[in-house]
Amino acid sequence: MSVREYRRSGKPVTGEISVPGDKSISHRAAIFGAMAEGVTVIDGFLTGEDCLHTLSCLRQLGVEIEREGDRVLVHGRGYEALKEPADVLDVGNSGTTMRLLTGLVAARPFYSVLSGDRSLNSRPMDRVARPLSQMGAKFYGRAGGKYAPLTVIGSRLQPIRYISPVASAQVKSALLLAGLQTEGVTEVVEPEPSRDHTERMIQAFGGRVETDGRHHRVIGPQRLTATRIKVPGDPSSAAFFIALAALTPGSRLVIRNVCINPTRAGFIEALKRMGADIRTGNKREVGGEPVADLDVRYAPLSATEIAGEIVPSMIDEIPVFALVAARAQGRTVIRDAGELKVKETNRIKTVVGELKKLGVRIEETTDGMIIDGEPDRLMTGGEVDAHGDHRLAMMLAVASQACEDPVLVHGADAVSVSFPGFSELFAALTQK
Ligand code: S3P
C-alpha cells in the first residue's frame, strides 16, 4: 500500500487547470455506445480504473472497442449482438459498472457473473437485483443475493413500474437500460431526483425517455444510434480543487470545462451558501450537458445545514464538504445522507474517523455528521488512512493544506480509481 506525505505550503493557490472527464458520463457513453448501432466516438473519456473496467467488461460481452488516450471508439452492433461472456466480468472498485451492466445483461438471454474487489463485493446489489428479478431475470449472490459475486441469468423481460426506496442514479439507470430492451412501458419513481446523465444520454443516442425529474419512463424496445460524445470535466473531481482554493487564503483558481449539471451541482451551491466566492463563466452546452469555467477565490466561510433534495446532488462530494465545514465558522449539520454508508467505504465512519485524527471536531450521526468548524486554528496533521477509498484519499491530501504538521496518507494511490494525475496536479498547485 502506498503512503504519501503532504505538507502545507502556506502559499495561495493560483492559475488555471482542467480536470479529467466525468466518471458517470464516461461509463454511460461506453455502455450506450455498446448498445447502439454504429461507431460511437467518445472524446475526453475518463481513463481512471473504474471506467477502464467498464470498457473491459464490454469487450468481454463481444463489443469491439479501441482506445487512444482519452479518445474511445465503440463499435456498436446493437444490444442483440452482445454475447455471453466467457469469464467473470471484473468490475474492480466500480459500483456504477456493476449496477449498470447488471441492467444491461438482465435483458440478454445468457449467463453472466459479475464480481469486484473486496469493497465492491460488500456493497448492496439487491437494490438492482430485486426490481430486475420482478422483471423476470434470475439472480444469485452471496447472503441471499445481496452481494457479489453476482450471477445473472438474463431473459426476455416484462416491464414494471418500480417505486425505488432510494434516490439512486445507478438503480434508475439499471432499470432504464433493461427497459430499453423490453417490450412495453418501464417506469422508475424516485424519492428525490438523482443525477440524470442516463436520461440525457438516451436522447443523445436517438432514444426516447419521459422524465419530470422523479418519474422516468421508457417505452421499449428501442433502437439506439451511434453518436459523438464529448465528456465534460468531472465536477466531483473539480470539488477537491474548488475546496483547495476556497480554503487557502489569497487563492484564485480557474477550473475550465466543468460539468455544471444541476443534479451534480449541490457542492458548489452549498459552498456559495457558506460565503464561498465561486463564479461560473463561459456557460455552454457540450454533448447535451451544461458546462462552464469556474473561477474560485478564497473567502471566509460560515456553517450551513445540508439536508433533503440537495444531498443526492452532492453525495460524492460529502467527504471534501466535511473538510470545508471544518474550516467554516460555526456548526455544520449534514442530514439525510444515510446513503454514504454504502459507498466505497462507510463514508460517515471513515470521514469522521480520519478527520478526527487531524484534530477536527466532528461527530457521526445516524444519517450524517455534525462538524464544529474552527477557521482560526490550523488542524494538527498526522497519520491517516484512505481505507482504499479514492475520495477519502483526495480529501485528506487537500486537508494537509490546513494542517500545521505533515499529513501522511496511507493508501493514497486509490486516487487512480477516478482521477489519474491527481497527485501531479495537486503538487504543481501547492508546491509552486
Ligand atoms: C453514480 C451514482 C451515485 C454516485 C456514484 C456514481 C452514477 O451512486 O454515488 O459515484 O454514475 O450513476 P448511487 O446511484 O448509488 O446514488
XYZ file of N, CA and C and ligand atoms in Angstrom, residues 23-25 27-28 96 99-100 123 127 167-171 173 194-195 197-198 315-316 339 343-344 347 391, ligand 1:
97
model
N -16.853 10.873 -14.644
C -16.884 9.411 -14.490
C -18.245 8.855 -14.897
N -19.308 9.437 -14.379
C -20.654 8.910 -14.680
C -20.943 8.976 -16.176
N -20.553 10.078 -16.804
C -20.837 10.251 -18.237
C -19.965 9.303 -19.068
N -18.775 6.286 -18.199
C -19.367 4.931 -18.128
C -20.530 4.798 -19.110
N -21.405 5.797 -19.045
C -22.637 5.714 -19.839
C -22.359 5.824 -21.337
N -20.811 1.666 -10.234
C -21.584 2.067 -11.416
C -21.482 0.994 -12.496
N -23.661 -2.086 -11.353
C -25.125 -1.914 -11.333
C -25.662 -1.638 -12.738
N -24.962 -0.831 -13.517
C -25.469 -0.548 -14.872
C -25.369 -1.778 -15.777
N -20.905 -4.209 -1.087
C -21.915 -3.158 -1.281
C -23.219 -3.800 -1.796
N -30.389 -3.968 -4.411
C -31.187 -2.804 -4.828
C -31.434 -2.801 -6.339
N -32.965 7.395 -3.690
C -32.649 8.212 -4.863
C -31.295 7.722 -5.352
N -31.288 6.875 -6.356
C -30.031 6.299 -6.854
C -30.038 6.264 -8.370
N -29.077 6.987 -8.954
C -28.974 7.004 -10.416
C -28.574 5.632 -10.931
N -27.876 4.864 -10.101
C -27.465 3.530 -10.556
C -28.659 2.603 -10.652
N -29.553 2.662 -9.673
C -30.765 1.835 -9.713
C -31.636 2.274 -10.893
N -30.791 3.817 -13.587
C -30.156 3.519 -14.873
C -30.231 2.036 -15.203
N -32.198 12.022 -8.847
C -30.780 11.644 -8.830
C -30.162 12.140 -10.138
N -28.857 11.981 -10.292
C -28.174 12.508 -11.493
C -28.849 11.974 -12.754
N -27.773 11.773 -16.060
C -26.958 11.546 -17.266
C -27.529 10.451 -18.164
N -28.155 9.438 -17.562
C -28.707 8.362 -18.388
C -29.829 8.902 -19.276
N -23.675 14.009 -3.215
C -23.388 12.831 -2.368
C -21.917 12.416 -2.424
N -21.300 12.471 -3.609
C -19.900 12.044 -3.715
C -18.940 13.106 -3.184
N -27.095 7.209 2.657
C -26.501 6.523 1.500
C -24.969 6.479 1.579
N -21.261 3.506 0.252
C -20.350 3.918 -0.834
C -19.070 3.061 -0.780
N -17.999 3.493 -1.417
C -16.767 2.702 -1.486
C -16.303 2.279 -0.086
N -18.804 6.023 4.397
C -18.158 7.345 4.421
C -18.565 8.198 5.610
N -12.057 8.948 -2.886
C -12.470 10.308 -2.491
C -11.923 10.679 -1.106
C -23.360 7.252 -9.831
C -24.388 7.386 -8.940
C -24.204 7.601 -7.498
C -22.778 8.031 -7.179
C -21.756 7.207 -7.905
C -21.957 7.342 -9.410
C -23.680 7.024 -11.258
O -24.485 6.407 -6.803
O -22.548 7.977 -5.792
O -20.460 7.629 -7.580
O -22.802 7.201 -12.119
O -24.821 6.656 -11.538
P -25.995 5.975 -6.427
O -26.717 5.694 -7.684
O -25.840 4.728 -5.600
O -26.563 7.113 -5.663
